[in-house]
Coordinates of C-alpha atoms and ligand atoms in Angstrom, one line a residue:
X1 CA 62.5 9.6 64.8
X2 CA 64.2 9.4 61.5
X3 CA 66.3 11.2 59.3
X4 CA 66.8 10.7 55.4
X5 CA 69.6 12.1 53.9
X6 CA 68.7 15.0 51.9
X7 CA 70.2 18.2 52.1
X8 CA 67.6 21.4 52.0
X9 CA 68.0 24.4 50.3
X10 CA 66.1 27.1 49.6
X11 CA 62.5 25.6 49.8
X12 CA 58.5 26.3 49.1
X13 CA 56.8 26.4 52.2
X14 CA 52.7 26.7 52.5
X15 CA 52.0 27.9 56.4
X16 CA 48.7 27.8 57.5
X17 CA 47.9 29.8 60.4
X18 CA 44.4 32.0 60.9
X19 CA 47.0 34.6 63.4
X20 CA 48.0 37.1 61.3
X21 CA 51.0 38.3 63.8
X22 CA 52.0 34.1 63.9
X23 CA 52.2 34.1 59.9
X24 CA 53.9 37.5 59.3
X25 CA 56.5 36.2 62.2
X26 CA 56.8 32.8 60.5
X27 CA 57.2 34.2 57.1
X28 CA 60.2 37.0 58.0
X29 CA 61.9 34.4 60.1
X30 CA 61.6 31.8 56.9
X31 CA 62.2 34.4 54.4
X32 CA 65.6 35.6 55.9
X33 CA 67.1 31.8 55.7
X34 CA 65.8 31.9 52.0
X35 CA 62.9 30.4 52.4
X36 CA 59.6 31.6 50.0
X37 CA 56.5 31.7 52.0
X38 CA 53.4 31.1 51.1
X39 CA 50.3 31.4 53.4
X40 CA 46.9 30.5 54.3
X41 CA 44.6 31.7 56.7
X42 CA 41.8 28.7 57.0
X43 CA 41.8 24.7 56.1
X44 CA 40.5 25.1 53.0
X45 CA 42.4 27.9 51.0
X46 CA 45.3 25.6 52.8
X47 CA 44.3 22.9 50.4
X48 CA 43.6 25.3 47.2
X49 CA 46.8 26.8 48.3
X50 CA 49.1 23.2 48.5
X51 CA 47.2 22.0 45.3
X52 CA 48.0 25.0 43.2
X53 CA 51.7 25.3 44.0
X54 CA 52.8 21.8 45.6
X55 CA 55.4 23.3 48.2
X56 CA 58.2 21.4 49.8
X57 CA 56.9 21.5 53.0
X58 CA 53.7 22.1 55.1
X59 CA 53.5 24.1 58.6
X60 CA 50.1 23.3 59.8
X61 CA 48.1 25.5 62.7
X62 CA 45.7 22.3 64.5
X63 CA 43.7 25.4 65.9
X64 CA 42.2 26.0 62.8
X65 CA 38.7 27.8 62.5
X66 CA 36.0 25.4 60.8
X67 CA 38.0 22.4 59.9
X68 CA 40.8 21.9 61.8
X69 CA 44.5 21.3 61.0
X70 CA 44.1 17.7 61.5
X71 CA 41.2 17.4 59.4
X72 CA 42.9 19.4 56.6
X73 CA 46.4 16.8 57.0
X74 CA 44.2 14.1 56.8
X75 CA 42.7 15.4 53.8
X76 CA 45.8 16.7 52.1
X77 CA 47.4 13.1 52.8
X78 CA 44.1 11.6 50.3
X79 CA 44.9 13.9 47.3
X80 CA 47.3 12.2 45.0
X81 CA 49.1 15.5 44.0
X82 CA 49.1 16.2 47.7
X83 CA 49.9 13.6 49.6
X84 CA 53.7 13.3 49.3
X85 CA 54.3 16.9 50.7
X86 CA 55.6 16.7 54.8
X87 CA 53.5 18.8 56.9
X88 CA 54.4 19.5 60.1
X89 CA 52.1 20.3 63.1
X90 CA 53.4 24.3 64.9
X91 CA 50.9 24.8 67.4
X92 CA 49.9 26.3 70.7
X93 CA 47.6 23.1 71.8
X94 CA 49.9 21.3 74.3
X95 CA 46.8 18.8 75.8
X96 CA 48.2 15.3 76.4
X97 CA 47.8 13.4 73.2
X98 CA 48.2 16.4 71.1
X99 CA 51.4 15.6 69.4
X100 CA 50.0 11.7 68.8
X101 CA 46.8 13.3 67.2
X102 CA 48.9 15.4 64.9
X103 CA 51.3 12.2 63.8
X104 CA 48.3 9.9 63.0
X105 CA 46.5 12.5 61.5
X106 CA 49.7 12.5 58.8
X107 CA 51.5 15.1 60.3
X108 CA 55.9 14.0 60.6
X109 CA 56.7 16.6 63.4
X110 CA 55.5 18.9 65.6
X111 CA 56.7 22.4 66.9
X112 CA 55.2 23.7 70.0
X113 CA 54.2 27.5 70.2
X114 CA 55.0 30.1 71.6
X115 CA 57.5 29.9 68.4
X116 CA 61.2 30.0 69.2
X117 CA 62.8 32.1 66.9
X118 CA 65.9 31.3 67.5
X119 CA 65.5 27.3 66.6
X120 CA 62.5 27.7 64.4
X121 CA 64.6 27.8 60.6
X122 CA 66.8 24.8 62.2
X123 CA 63.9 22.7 63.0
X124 CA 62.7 23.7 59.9
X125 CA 65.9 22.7 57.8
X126 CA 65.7 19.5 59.4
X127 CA 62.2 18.3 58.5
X128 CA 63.5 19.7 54.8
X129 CA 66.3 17.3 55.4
X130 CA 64.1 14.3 55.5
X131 CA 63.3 13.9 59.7
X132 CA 60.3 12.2 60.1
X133 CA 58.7 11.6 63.7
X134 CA 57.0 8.2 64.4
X135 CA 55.1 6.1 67.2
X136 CA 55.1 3.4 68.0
X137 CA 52.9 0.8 66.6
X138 CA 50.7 0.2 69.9
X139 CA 50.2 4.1 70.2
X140 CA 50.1 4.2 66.7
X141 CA 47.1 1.9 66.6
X142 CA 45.4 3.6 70.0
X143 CA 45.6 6.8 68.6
X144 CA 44.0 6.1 65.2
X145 CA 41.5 4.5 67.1
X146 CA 40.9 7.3 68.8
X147 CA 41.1 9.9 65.8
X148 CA 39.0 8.4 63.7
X149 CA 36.0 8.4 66.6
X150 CA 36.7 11.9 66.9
X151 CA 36.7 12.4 63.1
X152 CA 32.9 10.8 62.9
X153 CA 31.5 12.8 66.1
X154 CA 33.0 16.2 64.1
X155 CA 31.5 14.4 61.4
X156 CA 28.1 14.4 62.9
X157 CA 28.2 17.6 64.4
X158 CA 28.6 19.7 61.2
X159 CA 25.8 17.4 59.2
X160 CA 23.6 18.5 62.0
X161 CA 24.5 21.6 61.6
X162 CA 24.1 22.0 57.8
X163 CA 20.7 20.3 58.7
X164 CA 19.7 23.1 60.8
X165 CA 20.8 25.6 58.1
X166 CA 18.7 24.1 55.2
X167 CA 15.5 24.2 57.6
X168 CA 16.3 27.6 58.1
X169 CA 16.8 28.4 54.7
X170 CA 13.7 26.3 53.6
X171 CA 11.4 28.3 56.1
X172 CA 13.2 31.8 54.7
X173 CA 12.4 30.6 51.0
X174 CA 8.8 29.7 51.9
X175 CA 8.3 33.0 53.8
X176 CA 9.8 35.1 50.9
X177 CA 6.9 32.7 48.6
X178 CA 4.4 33.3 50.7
X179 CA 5.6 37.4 50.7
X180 CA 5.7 37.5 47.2
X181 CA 2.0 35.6 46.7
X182 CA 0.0 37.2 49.2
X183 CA 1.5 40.8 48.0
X184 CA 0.7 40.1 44.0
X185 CA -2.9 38.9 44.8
X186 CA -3.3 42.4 47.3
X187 CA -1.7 44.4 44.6
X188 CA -3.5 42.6 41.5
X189 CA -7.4 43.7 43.1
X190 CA -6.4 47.5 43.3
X191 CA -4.6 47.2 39.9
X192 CA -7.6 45.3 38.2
X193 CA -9.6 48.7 39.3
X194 CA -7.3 51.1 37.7
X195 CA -7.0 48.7 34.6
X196 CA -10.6 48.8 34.1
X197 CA -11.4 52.4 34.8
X198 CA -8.5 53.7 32.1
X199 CA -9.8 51.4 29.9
X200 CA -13.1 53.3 30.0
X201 CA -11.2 56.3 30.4
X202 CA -9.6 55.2 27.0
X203 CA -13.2 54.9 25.3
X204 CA -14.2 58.4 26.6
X205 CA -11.4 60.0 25.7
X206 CA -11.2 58.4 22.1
X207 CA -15.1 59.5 21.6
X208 CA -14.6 63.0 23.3
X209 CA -11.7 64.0 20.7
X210 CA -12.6 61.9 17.9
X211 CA -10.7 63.2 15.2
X212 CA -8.6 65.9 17.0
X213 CA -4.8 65.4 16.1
X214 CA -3.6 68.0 18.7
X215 CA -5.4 66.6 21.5
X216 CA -3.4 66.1 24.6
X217 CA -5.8 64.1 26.8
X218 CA -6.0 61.0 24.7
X219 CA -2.0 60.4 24.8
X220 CA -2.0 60.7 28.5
X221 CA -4.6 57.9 28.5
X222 CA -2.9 55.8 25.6
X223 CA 0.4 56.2 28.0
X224 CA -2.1 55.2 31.0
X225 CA -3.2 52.3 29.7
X226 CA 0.0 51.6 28.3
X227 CA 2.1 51.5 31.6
X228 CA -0.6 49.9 33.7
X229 CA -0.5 47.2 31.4
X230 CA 2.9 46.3 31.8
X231 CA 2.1 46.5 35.4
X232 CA -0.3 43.7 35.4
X233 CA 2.6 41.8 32.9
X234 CA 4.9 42.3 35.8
X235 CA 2.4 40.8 38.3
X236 CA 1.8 38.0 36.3
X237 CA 5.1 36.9 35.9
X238 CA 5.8 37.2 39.3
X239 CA 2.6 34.9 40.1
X240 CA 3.2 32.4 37.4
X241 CA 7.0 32.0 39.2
X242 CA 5.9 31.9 42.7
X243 CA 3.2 28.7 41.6
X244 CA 6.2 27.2 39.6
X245 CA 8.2 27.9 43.1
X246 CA 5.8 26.7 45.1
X247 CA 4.4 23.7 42.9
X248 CA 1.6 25.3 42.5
X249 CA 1.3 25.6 38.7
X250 CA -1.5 23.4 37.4
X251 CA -1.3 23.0 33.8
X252 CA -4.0 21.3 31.6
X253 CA -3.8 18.5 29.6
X254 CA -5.0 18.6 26.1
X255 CA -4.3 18.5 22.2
X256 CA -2.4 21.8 21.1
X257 CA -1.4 22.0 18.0
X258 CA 2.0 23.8 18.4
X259 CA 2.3 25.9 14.9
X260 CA -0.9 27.5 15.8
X261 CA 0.6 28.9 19.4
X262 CA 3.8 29.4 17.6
X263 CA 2.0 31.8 14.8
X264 CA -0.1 33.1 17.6
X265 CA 3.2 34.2 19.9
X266 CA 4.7 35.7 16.2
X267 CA 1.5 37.9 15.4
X268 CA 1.8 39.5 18.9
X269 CA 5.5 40.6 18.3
X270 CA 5.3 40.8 14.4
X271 CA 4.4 45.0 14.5
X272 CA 7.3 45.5 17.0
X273 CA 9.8 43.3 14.4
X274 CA 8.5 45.2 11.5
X275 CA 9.5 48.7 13.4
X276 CA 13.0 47.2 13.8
X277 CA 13.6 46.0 10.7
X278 CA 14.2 42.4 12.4
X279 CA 12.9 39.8 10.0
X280 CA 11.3 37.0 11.4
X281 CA 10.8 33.3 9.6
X282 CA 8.9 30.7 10.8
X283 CA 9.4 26.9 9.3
X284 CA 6.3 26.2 7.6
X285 CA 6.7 22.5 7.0
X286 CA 7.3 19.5 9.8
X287 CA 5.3 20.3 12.6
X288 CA 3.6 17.7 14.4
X289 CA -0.1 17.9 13.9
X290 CA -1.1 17.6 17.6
X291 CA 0.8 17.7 21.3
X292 CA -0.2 17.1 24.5
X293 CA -0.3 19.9 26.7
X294 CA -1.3 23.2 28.1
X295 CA -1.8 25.5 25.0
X296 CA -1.6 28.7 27.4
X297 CA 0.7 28.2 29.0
X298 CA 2.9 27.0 26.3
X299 CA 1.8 30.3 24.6
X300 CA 3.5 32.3 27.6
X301 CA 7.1 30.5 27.2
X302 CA 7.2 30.7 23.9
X303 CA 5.9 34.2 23.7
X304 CA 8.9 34.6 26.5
X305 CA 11.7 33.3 24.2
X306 CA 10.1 35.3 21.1
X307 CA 10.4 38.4 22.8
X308 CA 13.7 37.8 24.3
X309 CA 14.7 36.9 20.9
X310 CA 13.4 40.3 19.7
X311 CA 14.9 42.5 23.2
X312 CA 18.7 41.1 22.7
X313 CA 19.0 41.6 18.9
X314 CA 20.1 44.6 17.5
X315 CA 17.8 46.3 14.7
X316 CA 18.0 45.1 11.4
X317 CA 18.8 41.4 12.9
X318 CA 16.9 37.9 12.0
X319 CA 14.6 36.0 14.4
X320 CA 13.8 32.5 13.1
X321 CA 11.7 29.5 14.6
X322 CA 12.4 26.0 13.4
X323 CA 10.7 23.1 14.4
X324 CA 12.2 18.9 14.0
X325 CA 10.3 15.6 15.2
X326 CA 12.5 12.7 16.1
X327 CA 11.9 9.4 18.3
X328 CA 8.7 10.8 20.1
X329 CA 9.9 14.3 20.4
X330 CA 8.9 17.6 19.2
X331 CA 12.1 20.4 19.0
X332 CA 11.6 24.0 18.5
X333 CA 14.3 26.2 17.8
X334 CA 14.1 30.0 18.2
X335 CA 17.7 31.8 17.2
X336 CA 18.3 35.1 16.7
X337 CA 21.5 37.0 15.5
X338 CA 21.8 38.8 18.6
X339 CA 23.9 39.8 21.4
X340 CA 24.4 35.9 22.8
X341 CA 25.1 34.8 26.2
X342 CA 28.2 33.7 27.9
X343 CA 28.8 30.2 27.9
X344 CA 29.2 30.7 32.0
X345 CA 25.8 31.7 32.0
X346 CA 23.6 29.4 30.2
X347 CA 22.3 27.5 33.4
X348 CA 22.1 30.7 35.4
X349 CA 19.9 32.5 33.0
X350 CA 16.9 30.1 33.3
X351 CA 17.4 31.0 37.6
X352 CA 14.5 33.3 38.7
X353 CA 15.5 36.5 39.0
X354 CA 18.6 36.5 37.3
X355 CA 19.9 39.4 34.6
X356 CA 22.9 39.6 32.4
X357 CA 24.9 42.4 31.4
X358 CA 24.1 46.2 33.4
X359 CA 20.7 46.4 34.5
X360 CA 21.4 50.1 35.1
X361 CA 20.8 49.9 30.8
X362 CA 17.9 48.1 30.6
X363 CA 15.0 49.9 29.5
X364 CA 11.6 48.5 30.9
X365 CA 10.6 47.7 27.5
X366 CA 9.7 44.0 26.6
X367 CA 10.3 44.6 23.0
X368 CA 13.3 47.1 22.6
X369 CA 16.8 46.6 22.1
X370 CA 18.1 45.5 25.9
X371 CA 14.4 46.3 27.1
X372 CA 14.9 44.3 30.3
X373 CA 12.6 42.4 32.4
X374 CA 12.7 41.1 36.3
X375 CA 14.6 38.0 35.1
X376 CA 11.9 35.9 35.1
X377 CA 11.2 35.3 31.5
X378 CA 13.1 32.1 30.7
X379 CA 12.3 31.0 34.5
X380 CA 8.9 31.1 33.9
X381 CA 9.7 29.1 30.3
X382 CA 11.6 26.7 32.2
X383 CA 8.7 25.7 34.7
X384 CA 6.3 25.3 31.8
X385 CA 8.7 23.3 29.8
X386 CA 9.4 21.3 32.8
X387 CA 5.8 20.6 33.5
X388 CA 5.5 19.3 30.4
X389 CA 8.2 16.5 31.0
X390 CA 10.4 18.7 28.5
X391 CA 13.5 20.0 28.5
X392 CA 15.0 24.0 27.6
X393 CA 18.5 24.9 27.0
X394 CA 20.4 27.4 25.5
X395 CA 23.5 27.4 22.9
X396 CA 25.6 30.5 22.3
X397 CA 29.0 31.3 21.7
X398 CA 29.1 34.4 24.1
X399 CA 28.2 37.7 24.3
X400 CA 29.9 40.0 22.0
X401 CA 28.2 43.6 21.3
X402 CA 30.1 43.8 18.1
X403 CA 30.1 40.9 16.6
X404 CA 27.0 39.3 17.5
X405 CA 27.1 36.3 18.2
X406 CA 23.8 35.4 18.5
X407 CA 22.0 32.7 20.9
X408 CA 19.4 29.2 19.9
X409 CA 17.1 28.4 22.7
X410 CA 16.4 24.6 22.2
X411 CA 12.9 23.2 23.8
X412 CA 12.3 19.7 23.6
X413 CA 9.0 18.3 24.4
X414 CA 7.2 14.4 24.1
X415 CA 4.9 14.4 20.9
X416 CA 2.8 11.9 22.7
X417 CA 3.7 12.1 26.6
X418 CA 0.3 9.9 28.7
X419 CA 0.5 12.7 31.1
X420 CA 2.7 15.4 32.8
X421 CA 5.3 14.5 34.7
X422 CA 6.6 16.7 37.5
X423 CA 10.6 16.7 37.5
X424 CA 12.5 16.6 40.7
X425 CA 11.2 20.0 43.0
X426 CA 8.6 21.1 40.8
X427 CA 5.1 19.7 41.2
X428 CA 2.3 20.1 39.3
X429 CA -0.2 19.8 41.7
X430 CA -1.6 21.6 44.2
X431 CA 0.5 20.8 47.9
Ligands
LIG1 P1 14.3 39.3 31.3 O1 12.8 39.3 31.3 O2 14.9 40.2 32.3 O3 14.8 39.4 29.9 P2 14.8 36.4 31.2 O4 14.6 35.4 32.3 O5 13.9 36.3 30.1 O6 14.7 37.9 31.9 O7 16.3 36.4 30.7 C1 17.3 36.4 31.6 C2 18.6 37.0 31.0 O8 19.0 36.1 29.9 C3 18.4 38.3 30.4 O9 18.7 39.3 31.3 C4 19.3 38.4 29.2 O10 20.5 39.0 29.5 C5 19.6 36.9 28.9 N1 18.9 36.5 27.6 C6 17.7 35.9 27.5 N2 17.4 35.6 26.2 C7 18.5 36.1 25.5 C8 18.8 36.1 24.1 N3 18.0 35.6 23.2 N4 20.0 36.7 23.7 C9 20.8 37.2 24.7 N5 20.6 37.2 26.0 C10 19.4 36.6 26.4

């Protein structure tokens, strides 16, 4: 053992302990000798904890849940802005070799529970002061020995572990494909019916009360055809992002000229921006002349960002597409002047499934103001772009209601790629 000279005062001390009745005991006994107290109840919010606010001194529970206090020394003695602080081992485990474990793990004392509350703030006091426990070099060297074999056998144990959870999570994921696949194709044969009987409906009812303004029956139809409609939108998304999911998209290869699918995705949406006063341009000049690809479904993530572009801007706002070529690449850029999109968010977005702002708002709408979606739009753009060895990203200064901020969506694709390349987890073939 030995002591430096340093007197202690009142001092910053991190205790962590998962017992709640060992901490609160800990802290009053600390805290009436003018001690502040800071705890932790597991390994890790132990190291958030002693990175954050760099306390004089460290009691450390070994009995930790999930990584245990020796791990969490060891650990705390790697981090530069950690690895000065003393910590000191106050635990129940009395096993021979304990108290070695502790010191070679970086520990410089050890307190044996049950804790004495008489002696406790002295011990304390005296590792403040500067005592540090030792071995000696032969056990020293035994016991690293032995640590560090124990460290790579926990080691093992937890990969194997985290193995076993990612098969399990794999088979979930593919079950919840598979769920999501088999119950679009059932409901898209029943929904095909309906689709095609109000569409006759829609011609009977329009010949039937040709000319009648007051006639009810037609709306009803109009809205019939309407909302089933949408319905079979839904479905499709959902299809298109279980292939992407699944690897399962197969997209053709082929000159498209890009203009054409851009103009195309613009005449569908054009009626809606004229109703909102939103005025759309379109660059007319620069576009390459011909891309390789899959005009379709380029159409549909395009078509995606358009309509996005329309949903999240307010009337009266300004769409615009603009298109540069550079070393091999084609870049389109749609920006509007709406809402925008936190910065935090700008991977998340392009996650299946995945809405911003209160979905309790939106409206199911794919052209009005907020008209929300399943969060699969700029998924579904993502696996296209992707397919086509591209790239899609999003710039925006954040969402602001009132000031609008508006949002770019950047898509980069090779003017002259040999063929498509699938990126990492996304095939474009079927498995
Ligand atoms: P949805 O079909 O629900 O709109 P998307 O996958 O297309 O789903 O978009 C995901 C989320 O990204 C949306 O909920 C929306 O909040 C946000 N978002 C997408 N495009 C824009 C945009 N142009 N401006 C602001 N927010 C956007």
């Amino acid at each position: 053992m030995s002591i430096a000279a340093k007197s202690s005062g009142p001092a910053t001390i991190l205790y962590i302990e998962d017992d709640d009745a060992s901490r609160s005991l800990v802290t009053r006994l600390l805290n009436s000798t003018g001690h502040r107290v800071l705890t932790a109840a597991d390994g890790l919010a132990g190291i958030d904890a002693a990175r954050r606010h760099r306390p004089d001194l460290i009691l450390m529970d070994l009995k930790l849940p999930h990584l245990s206090g020796e791990a969490v020394t060891t650990r705390l003695k790697s981090i530069p802005s950690t690895q000065d602080i003393p910590i000191v081992a106050l635990t129940a485990q009395t096993l021979p070799g304990d108290r070695e474990r502790a010191l070679v793990a970086g520990c410089i004392g050890f307190i044996n529970k049950p804790i004495d509350v008489d002696r406790l703030p002295a011990q304390i006091d005296e590792f403040l002061d500067g005592r540090r426990d030792e071995l000696s070099e032969p056990l020293a060297r035994q016991f690293h020995v032995e640590y560090n074999r124990s460290l790579v056998a926990r080691l093992e144990a937890k990969v194997r572990q985290l193995e076993e959870a990612n098969r399990q999570l794999r088979r979930i994921d593919k079950m919840k494909n598979d769920f999501i696949n088999l119950t679009s194709h059932e409901v898209r044969t029943p929904l095909t019916l309906v689709q095609g009987y109000a569409s006759l409906l829609e011609d009977a009812a329009r010949t039937r009360w040709e000319g009648d303004p007051d006639a009810e029956i037609p709306m009803y139809v109009d809205s019939l055809v309407l909302s089933v409609g949408r319905l079979g939108e839904i479905l499709g998304e959902i299809l298109s992002v279980s292939r992407i999911a699944t690897g399962q998209l197969e997209p053709a290869h082929g000159p498209v000229r890009l203009k054409e699918i851009v103009d195309e995705a613009v005449a569908e949406i054009m009626s809606h921006c004229q109703d909102r006063q939103i005025s759309l341009s379109v660059d007319q000049a620069g576009w390459p002349p011909i891309i390789q690809g899959d005009g379709e479904l380029l159409l549909i993530a395009i078509r995606n960002l358009l309509s996005n572009a329309l949903k999240y801007t307010p009337d009266g706002g300004r769409v615009g597409v603009s298109v540069n070529t550079f070393e091999g690449n084609v870049e389109l850029i749609i920006e509007d002047s709406g809402i925008g999109i936190d910065p935090e968010e700008h991977q998340l977005i392009f996650e299946q499934f995945y809405v911003t702002g209160d979905v309790q708002l939106h409206s199911t709408s794919k052209t009005n103001f907020k008209g929300g979606g399943l969060g699969l739009g700029l998924a579904i753009a993502r696996g296209v772009i992707e397919a086509h060895a591209g790239k899609i990203w999003v710039q925006s200064s954040g969402r602001d209601e009132s000031t609008l901020p508006g949002s770019r969506f950047h898509v980069l694709l090779p003017l002259d790629q040999a063929l498509l390349i699938p990126s990492p987890g996304f095939q474009t073939s079927q498995t």
